[in-house]
JSON list of C-alpha atoms in Angstrom, two decimals:
[
{"chain": "A", "resi": 1, "resn": "MET", "atom": "CA", "xyz": [0.00, 0.00, 0.00]},
{"chain": "A", "resi": 2, "resn": "ILE", "atom": "CA", "xyz": [2.70, 2.51, 1.06]},
{"chain": "A", "resi": 3, "resn": "GLN", "atom": "CA", "xyz": [6.13, 2.60, -0.57]},
{"chain": "A", "resi": 4, "resn": "LEU", "atom": "CA", "xyz": [8.52, 5.33, 0.51]},
{"chain": "A", "resi": 5, "resn": "LYS", "atom": "CA", "xyz": [11.98, 5.53, -1.04]},
{"chain": "A", "resi": 6, "resn": "ASP", "atom": "CA", "xyz": [14.79, 7.97, -0.16]},
{"chain": "A", "resi": 7, "resn": "LEU", "atom": "CA", "xyz": [12.33, 10.42, 1.41]},
{"chain": "A", "resi": 8, "resn": "GLU", "atom": "CA", "xyz": [13.83, 13.73, 2.51]},
{"chain": "A", "resi": 9, "resn": "LYS", "atom": "CA", "xyz": [12.39, 16.58, 4.52]},
{"chain": "A", "resi": 10, "resn": "ILE", "atom": "CA", "xyz": [14.40, 19.60, 5.67]},
{"chain": "A", "resi": 11, "resn": "TYR", "atom": "CA", "xyz": [13.10, 22.50, 7.74]},
{"chain": "A", "resi": 12, "resn": "ARG", "atom": "CA", "xyz": [14.98, 25.76, 7.23]},
{"chain": "A", "resi": 13, "resn": "THR", "atom": "CA", "xyz": [15.05, 29.06, 9.07]},
{"chain": "A", "resi": 14, "resn": "GLU", "atom": "CA", "xyz": [17.41, 31.99, 8.55]},
{"chain": "A", "resi": 15, "resn": "GLU", "atom": "CA", "xyz": [19.82, 30.58, 11.12]},
{"chain": "A", "resi": 16, "resn": "ILE", "atom": "CA", "xyz": [19.41, 26.80, 11.14]},
{"chain": "A", "resi": 17, "resn": "GLU", "atom": "CA", "xyz": [18.70, 23.81, 8.92]},
{"chain": "A", "resi": 18, "resn": "THR", "atom": "CA", "xyz": [17.04, 20.76, 10.50]},
{"chain": "A", "resi": 19, "resn": "ILE", "atom": "CA", "xyz": [16.93, 17.43, 8.68]},
{"chain": "A", "resi": 20, "resn": "ALA", "atom": "CA", "xyz": [13.67, 15.75, 9.70]},
{"chain": "A", "resi": 21, "resn": "LEU", "atom": "CA", "xyz": [13.86, 12.83, 7.23]},
{"chain": "A", "resi": 22, "resn": "ASN", "atom": "CA", "xyz": [17.14, 11.67, 5.76]},
{"chain": "A", "resi": 23, "resn": "LYS", "atom": "CA", "xyz": [16.71, 9.39, 2.71]},
{"chain": "A", "resi": 24, "resn": "LEU", "atom": "CA", "xyz": [14.17, 7.27, 4.58]},
{"chain": "A", "resi": 25, "resn": "SER", "atom": "CA", "xyz": [12.71, 4.17, 2.90]},
{"chain": "A", "resi": 26, "resn": "ILE", "atom": "CA", "xyz": [9.73, 2.18, 4.26]},
{"chain": "A", "resi": 27, "resn": "ASP", "atom": "CA", "xyz": [7.17, -0.21, 2.79]},
{"chain": "A", "resi": 28, "resn": "VAL", "atom": "CA", "xyz": [3.82, -0.95, 4.45]},
{"chain": "A", "resi": 29, "resn": "LYS", "atom": "CA", "xyz": [1.70, -3.75, 3.04]},
{"chain": "A", "resi": 30, "resn": "ASP", "atom": "CA", "xyz": [-2.08, -3.69, 2.75]},
{"chain": "A", "resi": 31, "resn": "GLY", "atom": "CA", "xyz": [-3.60, -4.97, 6.02]},
{"chain": "A", "resi": 32, "resn": "GLU", "atom": "CA", "xyz": [-0.48, -4.46, 8.16]},
{"chain": "A", "resi": 33, "resn": "PHE", "atom": "CA", "xyz": [-0.41, -2.88, 11.62]},
{"chain": "A", "resi": 34, "resn": "VAL", "atom": "CA", "xyz": [2.89, -0.99, 11.92]},
{"chain": "A", "resi": 35, "resn": "ALA", "atom": "CA", "xyz": [4.18, 0.93, 14.95]},
{"chain": "A", "resi": 36, "resn": "ILE", "atom": "CA", "xyz": [6.77, 3.69, 14.50]},
{"chain": "A", "resi": 37, "resn": "MET", "atom": "CA", "xyz": [8.92, 4.49, 17.54]},
{"chain": "A", "resi": 38, "resn": "GLY", "atom": "CA", "xyz": [11.87, 6.67, 18.41]},
{"chain": "A", "resi": 39, "resn": "PRO", "atom": "CA", "xyz": [12.92, 9.62, 20.57]},
{"chain": "A", "resi": 40, "resn": "SER", "atom": "CA", "xyz": [11.28, 13.03, 20.25]},
{"chain": "A", "resi": 41, "resn": "GLY", "atom": "CA", "xyz": [12.59, 14.89, 17.22]},
{"chain": "A", "resi": 42, "resn": "CYS", "atom": "CA", "xyz": [13.55, 11.77, 15.27]},
{"chain": "A", "resi": 43, "resn": "GLY", "atom": "CA", "xyz": [11.03, 12.49, 12.47]},
{"chain": "A", "resi": 44, "resn": "LYS", "atom": "CA", "xyz": [8.08, 10.25, 13.44]},
{"chain": "A", "resi": 45, "resn": "SER", "atom": "CA", "xyz": [5.36, 12.88, 13.24]},
{"chain": "A", "resi": 46, "resn": "THR", "atom": "CA", "xyz": [6.87, 14.41, 10.10]},
{"chain": "A", "resi": 47, "resn": "LEU", "atom": "CA", "xyz": [6.74, 10.98, 8.49]},
{"chain": "A", "resi": 48, "resn": "LEU", "atom": "CA", "xyz": [3.10, 10.49, 9.53]},
{"chain": "A", "resi": 49, "resn": "ASN", "atom": "CA", "xyz": [2.14, 13.91, 8.17]},
{"chain": "A", "resi": 50, "resn": "ILE", "atom": "CA", "xyz": [3.73, 13.13, 4.81]},
{"chain": "A", "resi": 51, "resn": "ILE", "atom": "CA", "xyz": [2.02, 9.72, 4.59]},
{"chain": "A", "resi": 52, "resn": "GLY", "atom": "CA", "xyz": [-1.26, 11.48, 5.47]},
{"chain": "A", "resi": 53, "resn": "LEU", "atom": "CA", "xyz": [-0.65, 14.04, 2.70]},
{"chain": "A", "resi": 54, "resn": "LEU", "atom": "CA", "xyz": [-0.72, 16.86, 5.24]},
{"chain": "A", "resi": 55, "resn": "ASP", "atom": "CA", "xyz": [2.88, 17.82, 4.45]},
{"chain": "A", "resi": 56, "resn": "ASP", "atom": "CA", "xyz": [5.23, 17.62, 1.45]},
{"chain": "A", "resi": 57, "resn": "ALA", "atom": "CA", "xyz": [8.51, 15.78, 1.18]},
{"chain": "A", "resi": 58, "resn": "ASP", "atom": "CA", "xyz": [11.40, 17.71, -0.37]},
{"chain": "A", "resi": 59, "resn": "ALA", "atom": "CA", "xyz": [12.72, 14.71, -2.32]},
{"chain": "A", "resi": 60, "resn": "GLY", "atom": "CA", "xyz": [12.21, 10.99, -2.83]},
{"chain": "A", "resi": 61, "resn": "SER", "atom": "CA", "xyz": [9.34, 8.80, -3.95]},
{"chain": "A", "resi": 62, "resn": "PHE", "atom": "CA", "xyz": [5.96, 8.13, -2.28]},
{"chain": "A", "resi": 63, "resn": "LEU", "atom": "CA", "xyz": [3.73, 5.48, -3.86]},
{"chain": "A", "resi": 64, "resn": "PHE", "atom": "CA", "xyz": [0.19, 5.10, -2.49]},
{"chain": "A", "resi": 65, "resn": "ASN", "atom": "CA", "xyz": [-1.40, 1.93, -3.87]},
{"chain": "A", "resi": 66, "resn": "GLY", "atom": "CA", "xyz": [1.16, 1.97, -6.66]},
{"chain": "A", "resi": 67, "resn": "GLU", "atom": "CA", "xyz": [0.59, 5.61, -7.66]},
{"chain": "A", "resi": 68, "resn": "GLU", "atom": "CA", "xyz": [3.23, 8.31, -7.24]},
{"chain": "A", "resi": 69, "resn": "VAL", "atom": "CA", "xyz": [1.68, 11.08, -5.13]},
{"chain": "A", "resi": 70, "resn": "ILE", "atom": "CA", "xyz": [4.65, 13.20, -4.12]},
{"chain": "A", "resi": 71, "resn": "LYS", "atom": "CA", "xyz": [3.94, 15.86, -6.76]},
{"chain": "A", "resi": 72, "resn": "TYR", "atom": "CA", "xyz": [0.15, 15.93, -6.31]},
{"chain": "A", "resi": 73, "resn": "LYS", "atom": "CA", "xyz": [-1.49, 19.36, -6.15]},
{"chain": "A", "resi": 74, "resn": "GLU", "atom": "CA", "xyz": [-3.48, 20.12, -2.98]},
{"chain": "A", "resi": 75, "resn": "ARG", "atom": "CA", "xyz": [-6.90, 19.46, -4.53]},
{"chain": "A", "resi": 76, "resn": "LYS", "atom": "CA", "xyz": [-5.88, 15.95, -5.60]},
{"chain": "A", "resi": 77, "resn": "ARG", "atom": "CA", "xyz": [-4.17, 15.31, -2.25]},
{"chain": "A", "resi": 78, "resn": "ALA", "atom": "CA", "xyz": [-7.30, 16.37, -0.40]},
{"chain": "A", "resi": 79, "resn": "ASP", "atom": "CA", "xyz": [-9.47, 14.02, -2.48]},
{"chain": "A", "resi": 80, "resn": "LEU", "atom": "CA", "xyz": [-7.13, 11.08, -1.87]},
{"chain": "A", "resi": 81, "resn": "ARG", "atom": "CA", "xyz": [-7.02, 11.92, 1.84]},
{"chain": "A", "resi": 82, "resn": "LYS", "atom": "CA", "xyz": [-10.82, 12.17, 2.22]},
{"chain": "A", "resi": 83, "resn": "ASN", "atom": "CA", "xyz": [-11.47, 8.90, 0.43]},
{"chain": "A", "resi": 84, "resn": "ASN", "atom": "CA", "xyz": [-8.65, 6.72, 1.76]},
{"chain": "A", "resi": 85, "resn": "ILE", "atom": "CA", "xyz": [-7.21, 7.92, 5.08]},
{"chain": "A", "resi": 86, "resn": "GLY", "atom": "CA", "xyz": [-8.56, 8.25, 8.62]},
{"chain": "A", "resi": 87, "resn": "PHE", "atom": "CA", "xyz": [-6.69, 10.14, 11.35]},
{"chain": "A", "resi": 88, "resn": "VAL", "atom": "CA", "xyz": [-6.62, 9.48, 15.12]},
{"chain": "A", "resi": 89, "resn": "PHE", "atom": "CA", "xyz": [-4.79, 12.08, 17.22]},
{"chain": "A", "resi": 90, "resn": "GLN", "atom": "CA", "xyz": [-3.57, 12.15, 20.82]},
{"chain": "A", "resi": 91, "resn": "SER", "atom": "CA", "xyz": [-5.70, 15.25, 21.54]},
{"chain": "A", "resi": 92, "resn": "PHE", "atom": "CA", "xyz": [-8.86, 13.74, 19.98]},
{"chain": "A", "resi": 93, "resn": "ASN", "atom": "CA", "xyz": [-9.52, 16.88, 17.84]},
{"chain": "A", "resi": 94, "resn": "LEU", "atom": "CA", "xyz": [-13.29, 16.68, 18.31]},
{"chain": "A", "resi": 95, "resn": "ILE", "atom": "CA", "xyz": [-15.47, 19.74, 17.72]},
{"chain": "A", "resi": 96, "resn": "ASP", "atom": "CA", "xyz": [-16.91, 20.81, 21.08]},
{"chain": "A", "resi": 97, "resn": "GLU", "atom": "CA", "xyz": [-20.05, 22.37, 19.59]},
{"chain": "A", "resi": 98, "resn": "LEU", "atom": "CA", "xyz": [-21.06, 19.12, 17.85]},
{"chain": "A", "resi": 99, "resn": "THR", "atom": "CA", "xyz": [-22.54, 16.00, 19.44]},
{"chain": "A", "resi": 100, "resn": "VAL", "atom": "CA", "xyz": [-20.85, 12.60, 19.18]},
{"chain": "A", "resi": 101, "resn": "TYR", "atom": "CA", "xyz": [-23.18, 11.75, 16.29]},
{"chain": "A", "resi": 102, "resn": "GLU", "atom": "CA", "xyz": [-22.44, 15.03, 14.48]},
{"chain": "A", "resi": 103, "resn": "ASN", "atom": "CA", "xyz": [-18.66, 14.70, 14.96]},
{"chain": "A", "resi": 104, "resn": "VAL", "atom": "CA", "xyz": [-18.70, 11.21, 13.44]},
{"chain": "A", "resi": 105, "resn": "GLU", "atom": "CA", "xyz": [-21.02, 12.32, 10.63]},
{"chain": "A", "resi": 106, "resn": "LEU", "atom": "CA", "xyz": [-18.76, 15.20, 9.55]},
{"chain": "A", "resi": 107, "resn": "PRO", "atom": "CA", "xyz": [-16.48, 13.30, 7.10]},
{"chain": "A", "resi": 108, "resn": "LEU", "atom": "CA", "xyz": [-19.57, 11.92, 5.33]},
{"chain": "A", "resi": 109, "resn": "LEU", "atom": "CA", "xyz": [-20.95, 15.43, 4.88]},
{"chain": "A", "resi": 110, "resn": "TYR", "atom": "CA", "xyz": [-17.70, 16.44, 3.17]},
{"chain": "A", "resi": 111, "resn": "LEU", "atom": "CA", "xyz": [-18.05, 13.40, 0.91]},
{"chain": "A", "resi": 112, "resn": "LYS", "atom": "CA", "xyz": [-21.68, 14.34, 0.13]},
{"chain": "A", "resi": 113, "resn": "VAL", "atom": "CA", "xyz": [-23.03, 10.94, 1.25]},
{"chain": "A", "resi": 114, "resn": "PRO", "atom": "CA", "xyz": [-26.88, 10.93, 1.04]},
{"chain": "A", "resi": 115, "resn": "SER", "atom": "CA", "xyz": [-28.64, 11.42, 4.39]},
{"chain": "A", "resi": 116, "resn": "VAL", "atom": "CA", "xyz": [-30.26, 7.97, 4.64]},
{"chain": "A", "resi": 117, "resn": "GLU", "atom": "CA", "xyz": [-26.98, 6.20, 3.90]},
{"chain": "A", "resi": 118, "resn": "ARG", "atom": "CA", "xyz": [-25.13, 8.61, 6.19]},
{"chain": "A", "resi": 119, "resn": "LYS", "atom": "CA", "xyz": [-27.40, 7.80, 9.13]},
{"chain": "A", "resi": 120, "resn": "LYS", "atom": "CA", "xyz": [-26.88, 4.07, 8.65]},
{"chain": "A", "resi": 121, "resn": "MET", "atom": "CA", "xyz": [-23.08, 4.43, 8.41]},
{"chain": "A", "resi": 122, "resn": "VAL", "atom": "CA", "xyz": [-22.82, 6.61, 11.52]},
{"chain": "A", "resi": 123, "resn": "GLU", "atom": "CA", "xyz": [-25.06, 4.35, 13.62]},
{"chain": "A", "resi": 124, "resn": "ASN", "atom": "CA", "xyz": [-23.15, 1.24, 12.50]},
{"chain": "A", "resi": 125, "resn": "VAL", "atom": "CA", "xyz": [-19.79, 2.66, 13.51]},
{"chain": "A", "resi": 126, "resn": "LEU", "atom": "CA", "xyz": [-21.11, 4.02, 16.84]},
{"chain": "A", "resi": 127, "resn": "GLU", "atom": "CA", "xyz": [-22.34, 0.51, 17.64]},
{"chain": "A", "resi": 128, "resn": "LYS", "atom": "CA", "xyz": [-18.98, -0.91, 16.57]},
{"chain": "A", "resi": 129, "resn": "VAL", "atom": "CA", "xyz": [-17.01, 1.28, 19.00]},
{"chain": "A", "resi": 130, "resn": "GLN", "atom": "CA", "xyz": [-19.66, 0.86, 21.72]},
{"chain": "A", "resi": 131, "resn": "ILE", "atom": "CA", "xyz": [-20.54, 4.51, 22.12]},
{"chain": "A", "resi": 132, "resn": "MET", "atom": "CA", "xyz": [-24.06, 4.60, 20.63]},
{"chain": "A", "resi": 133, "resn": "HIS", "atom": "CA", "xyz": [-25.51, 5.37, 24.07]},
{"chain": "A", "resi": 134, "resn": "ARG", "atom": "CA", "xyz": [-23.55, 8.66, 24.03]},
{"chain": "A", "resi": 135, "resn": "ARG", "atom": "CA", "xyz": [-24.61, 9.73, 20.52]},
{"chain": "A", "resi": 136, "resn": "ASN", "atom": "CA", "xyz": [-26.34, 12.95, 21.71]},
{"chain": "A", "resi": 137, "resn": "HIS", "atom": "CA", "xyz": [-23.64, 13.95, 24.20]},
{"chain": "A", "resi": 138, "resn": "PHE", "atom": "CA", "xyz": [-21.04, 16.65, 23.54]},
{"chain": "A", "resi": 139, "resn": "PRO", "atom": "CA", "xyz": [-17.29, 15.89, 23.79]},
{"chain": "A", "resi": 140, "resn": "GLN", "atom": "CA", "xyz": [-16.91, 17.68, 27.14]},
{"chain": "A", "resi": 141, "resn": "GLN", "atom": "CA", "xyz": [-19.55, 15.37, 28.62]},
{"chain": "A", "resi": 142, "resn": "LEU", "atom": "CA", "xyz": [-17.44, 12.30, 27.81]},
{"chain": "A", "resi": 143, "resn": "SER", "atom": "CA", "xyz": [-14.51, 10.61, 29.54]},
{"chain": "A", "resi": 144, "resn": "GLY", "atom": "CA", "xyz": [-11.14, 10.62, 27.77]},
{"chain": "A", "resi": 145, "resn": "GLY", "atom": "CA", "xyz": [-11.64, 7.05, 26.63]},
{"chain": "A", "resi": 146, "resn": "GLN", "atom": "CA", "xyz": [-15.09, 7.85, 25.24]},
{"chain": "A", "resi": 147, "resn": "GLN", "atom": "CA", "xyz": [-13.70, 10.89, 23.39]},
{"chain": "A", "resi": 148, "resn": "GLN", "atom": "CA", "xyz": [-11.04, 8.72, 21.78]},
{"chain": "A", "resi": 149, "resn": "ARG", "atom": "CA", "xyz": [-13.67, 6.14, 20.81]},
{"chain": "A", "resi": 150, "resn": "CYS", "atom": "CA", "xyz": [-15.60, 8.94, 19.15]},
{"chain": "A", "resi": 151, "resn": "ALA", "atom": "CA", "xyz": [-12.43, 10.07, 17.36]},
{"chain": "A", "resi": 152, "resn": "VAL", "atom": "CA", "xyz": [-11.78, 6.51, 16.15]},
{"chain": "A", "resi": 153, "resn": "ALA", "atom": "CA", "xyz": [-15.40, 6.24, 14.95]},
{"chain": "A", "resi": 154, "resn": "ARG", "atom": "CA", "xyz": [-14.99, 9.48, 12.98]},
{"chain": "A", "resi": 155, "resn": "ALA", "atom": "CA", "xyz": [-11.74, 8.17, 11.47]},
{"chain": "A", "resi": 156, "resn": "VAL", "atom": "CA", "xyz": [-13.28, 4.92, 10.22]},
{"chain": "A", "resi": 157, "resn": "VAL", "atom": "CA", "xyz": [-16.88, 5.90, 9.40]},
{"chain": "A", "resi": 158, "resn": "ASN", "atom": "CA", "xyz": [-16.19, 6.00, 5.65]},
{"chain": "A", "resi": 159, "resn": "ASN", "atom": "CA", "xyz": [-14.21, 2.72, 5.71]},
{"chain": "A", "resi": 160, "resn": "PRO", "atom": "CA", "xyz": [-10.78, 4.18, 4.88]},
{"chain": "A", "resi": 161, "resn": "LYS", "atom": "CA", "xyz": [-8.05, 1.90, 3.58]},
{"chain": "A", "resi": 162, "resn": "LEU", "atom": "CA", "xyz": [-5.54, 3.40, 6.03]},
{"chain": "A", "resi": 163, "resn": "ILE", "atom": "CA", "xyz": [-5.66, 4.74, 9.59]},
{"chain": "A", "resi": 164, "resn": "LEU", "atom": "CA", "xyz": [-2.84, 6.99, 10.82]},
{"chain": "A", "resi": 165, "resn": "ALA", "atom": "CA", "xyz": [-2.72, 7.15, 14.62]},
{"chain": "A", "resi": 166, "resn": "ASP", "atom": "CA", "xyz": [-0.45, 9.64, 16.39]},
{"chain": "A", "resi": 167, "resn": "GLU", "atom": "CA", "xyz": [0.01, 8.66, 20.07]},
{"chain": "A", "resi": 168, "resn": "PRO", "atom": "CA", "xyz": [-3.63, 7.46, 20.25]},
{"chain": "A", "resi": 169, "resn": "THR", "atom": "CA", "xyz": [-3.40, 6.55, 23.96]},
{"chain": "A", "resi": 170, "resn": "GLY", "atom": "CA", "xyz": [-1.15, 9.43, 25.03]},
{"chain": "A", "resi": 171, "resn": "ASN", "atom": "CA", "xyz": [-3.88, 11.26, 26.99]},
{"chain": "A", "resi": 172, "resn": "LEU", "atom": "CA", "xyz": [-5.53, 8.14, 28.43]},
{"chain": "A", "resi": 173, "resn": "ASP", "atom": "CA", "xyz": [-5.11, 6.06, 31.57]},
{"chain": "A", "resi": 174, "resn": "SER", "atom": "CA", "xyz": [-4.02, 2.44, 31.14]},
{"chain": "A", "resi": 175, "resn": "LYS", "atom": "CA", "xyz": [-7.56, 0.98, 31.16]},
{"chain": "A", "resi": 176, "resn": "ASN", "atom": "CA", "xyz": [-8.91, 3.35, 28.50]},
{"chain": "A", "resi": 177, "resn": "GLY", "atom": "CA", "xyz": [-5.65, 3.08, 26.58]},
{"chain": "A", "resi": 178, "resn": "ASN", "atom": "CA", "xyz": [-5.94, -0.70, 26.42]},
{"chain": "A", "resi": 179, "resn": "GLU", "atom": "CA", "xyz": [-9.55, -0.40, 25.21]},
{"chain": "A", "resi": 180, "resn": "VAL", "atom": "CA", "xyz": [-8.51, 1.93, 22.38]},
{"chain": "A", "resi": 181, "resn": "MET", "atom": "CA", "xyz": [-5.67, -0.40, 21.38]},
{"chain": "A", "resi": 182, "resn": "GLU", "atom": "CA", "xyz": [-8.07, -3.37, 21.33]},
{"chain": "A", "resi": 183, "resn": "LEU", "atom": "CA", "xyz": [-10.40, -1.29, 19.16]},
{"chain": "A", "resi": 184, "resn": "LEU", "atom": "CA", "xyz": [-7.60, -0.51, 16.68]},
{"chain": "A", "resi": 185, "resn": "THR", "atom": "CA", "xyz": [-6.60, -4.20, 16.68]},
{"chain": "A", "resi": 186, "resn": "ASN", "atom": "CA", "xyz": [-10.17, -5.23, 15.86]},
{"chain": "A", "resi": 187, "resn": "LEU", "atom": "CA", "xyz": [-10.29, -2.75, 13.00]},
{"chain": "A", "resi": 188, "resn": "ASN", "atom": "CA", "xyz": [-7.00, -4.09, 11.67]},
{"chain": "A", "resi": 189, "resn": "GLU", "atom": "CA", "xyz": [-8.31, -7.65, 11.84]},
{"chain": "A", "resi": 190, "resn": "THR", "atom": "CA", "xyz": [-11.19, -6.62, 9.56]},
{"chain": "A", "resi": 191, "resn": "GLY", "atom": "CA", "xyz": [-8.71, -5.40, 6.94]},
{"chain": "A", "resi": 192, "resn": "THR", "atom": "CA", "xyz": [-7.81, -1.80, 7.81]},
{"chain": "A", "resi": 193, "resn": "THR", "atom": "CA", "xyz": [-4.13, -0.91, 7.49]},
{"chain": "A", "resi": 194, "resn": "ILE", "atom": "CA", "xyz": [-2.82, 0.98, 10.54]},
{"chain": "A", "resi": 195, "resn": "ILE", "atom": "CA", "xyz": [0.34, 3.04, 10.96]},
{"chain": "A", "resi": 196, "resn": "MET", "atom": "CA", "xyz": [0.77, 4.23, 14.55]},
{"chain": "A", "resi": 197, "resn": "VAL", "atom": "CA", "xyz": [3.35, 6.58, 16.05]},
{"chain": "A", "resi": 198, "resn": "THR", "atom": "CA", "xyz": [3.89, 5.79, 19.73]},
{"chain": "A", "resi": 199, "resn": "HIS", "atom": "CA", "xyz": [6.34, 6.14, 22.61]},
{"chain": "A", "resi": 200, "resn": "SER", "atom": "CA", "xyz": [4.69, 3.20, 24.39]},
{"chain": "A", "resi": 201, "resn": "GLU", "atom": "CA", "xyz": [6.42, -0.17, 24.23]},
{"chain": "A", "resi": 202, "resn": "HIS", "atom": "CA", "xyz": [3.16, -1.65, 25.55]},
{"chain": "A", "resi": 203, "resn": "ASP", "atom": "CA", "xyz": [1.11, -0.22, 22.65]},
{"chain": "A", "resi": 204, "resn": "ALA", "atom": "CA", "xyz": [3.77, -1.24, 20.12]},
{"chain": "A", "resi": 205, "resn": "LYS", "atom": "CA", "xyz": [3.22, -4.90, 21.07]},
{"chain": "A", "resi": 206, "resn": "TYR", "atom": "CA", "xyz": [-0.18, -4.75, 19.36]},
{"chain": "A", "resi": 207, "resn": "ALA", "atom": "CA", "xyz": [1.53, -4.11, 16.00]},
{"chain": "A", "resi": 208, "resn": "HIS", "atom": "CA", "xyz": [2.77, -6.73, 13.53]},
{"chain": "A", "resi": 209, "resn": "ARG", "atom": "CA", "xyz": [6.00, -4.80, 13.06]},
{"chain": "A", "resi": 210, "resn": "VAL", "atom": "CA", "xyz": [7.89, -2.05, 14.87]},
{"chain": "A", "resi": 211, "resn": "ILE", "atom": "CA", "xyz": [10.01, 0.48, 12.97]},
{"chain": "A", "resi": 212, "resn": "ARG", "atom": "CA", "xyz": [12.46, 2.36, 15.19]},
{"chain": "A", "resi": 213, "resn": "MET", "atom": "CA", "xyz": [13.71, 5.71, 13.94]},
{"chain": "A", "resi": 214, "resn": "LEU", "atom": "CA", "xyz": [16.67, 7.91, 14.83]},
{"chain": "A", "resi": 215, "resn": "ASP", "atom": "CA", "xyz": [17.75, 11.18, 13.23]},
{"chain": "A", "resi": 216, "resn": "GLY", "atom": "CA", "xyz": [15.28, 10.90, 10.36]},
{"chain": "A", "resi": 217, "resn": "GLN", "atom": "CA", "xyz": [16.31, 7.38, 9.38]},
{"chain": "A", "resi": 218, "resn": "VAL", "atom": "CA", "xyz": [15.17, 3.81, 10.04]},
{"chain": "A", "resi": 219, "resn": "LEU", "atom": "CA", "xyz": [17.41, 2.46, 12.79]},
{"chain": "A", "resi": 220, "resn": "ILE", "atom": "CA", "xyz": [15.95, -1.07, 13.02]},
{"chain": "A", "resi": 221, "resn": "GLU", "atom": "CA", "xyz": [12.79, -3.06, 12.28]},
{"chain": "A", "resi": 222, "resn": "ASN", "atom": "CA", "xyz": [11.40, -5.73, 14.60]},
{"chain": "A", "resi": 223, "resn": "ILE", "atom": "CA", "xyz": [8.73, -8.24, 13.63]}
]
């Protein structure tokens, strides 16, 4: 699904040049669950942003399902993102003024899914993540674990091929964290590819493969 070859990303200011990715090469197969680990500043989040088409690489090749996307214009990148990628963030990124149902429905509105089909899709995914009973609550009325369940539901409501998770349990206690990891594992077992950035050795054990990064490069891979 994902083939990255010799990827480079450099951040420049007037006084300093920081190499975030240094000729990095990674392949992720369809249906894999991959964890990316490494110290802060090693390039993990930069890599995730590039895979999610939220940021550009300066050089190298990025194939998504066999198609080179590194030179895509923003409109085409946005279309690919909306139709293929779901995002789960550490900070949940829910909209406080919208209910659980409305937060999860939002990606389908952007995709112009008809209302009857939209209702069915939202209710199905709320049942799947076991948060249907909170459908009319607002994010601030939920526990951290429930907020992350809502965020996961929003990420997968349109059945994306790929989920990108950035420290998905970082703001959760161990019980809620384990529940979210089990939820991601269940989604992976039904065919969703997952790439997760984490500092947690415990969370990394849920993955099929762990890629450890240092200074913008792959240091080692463990299966």
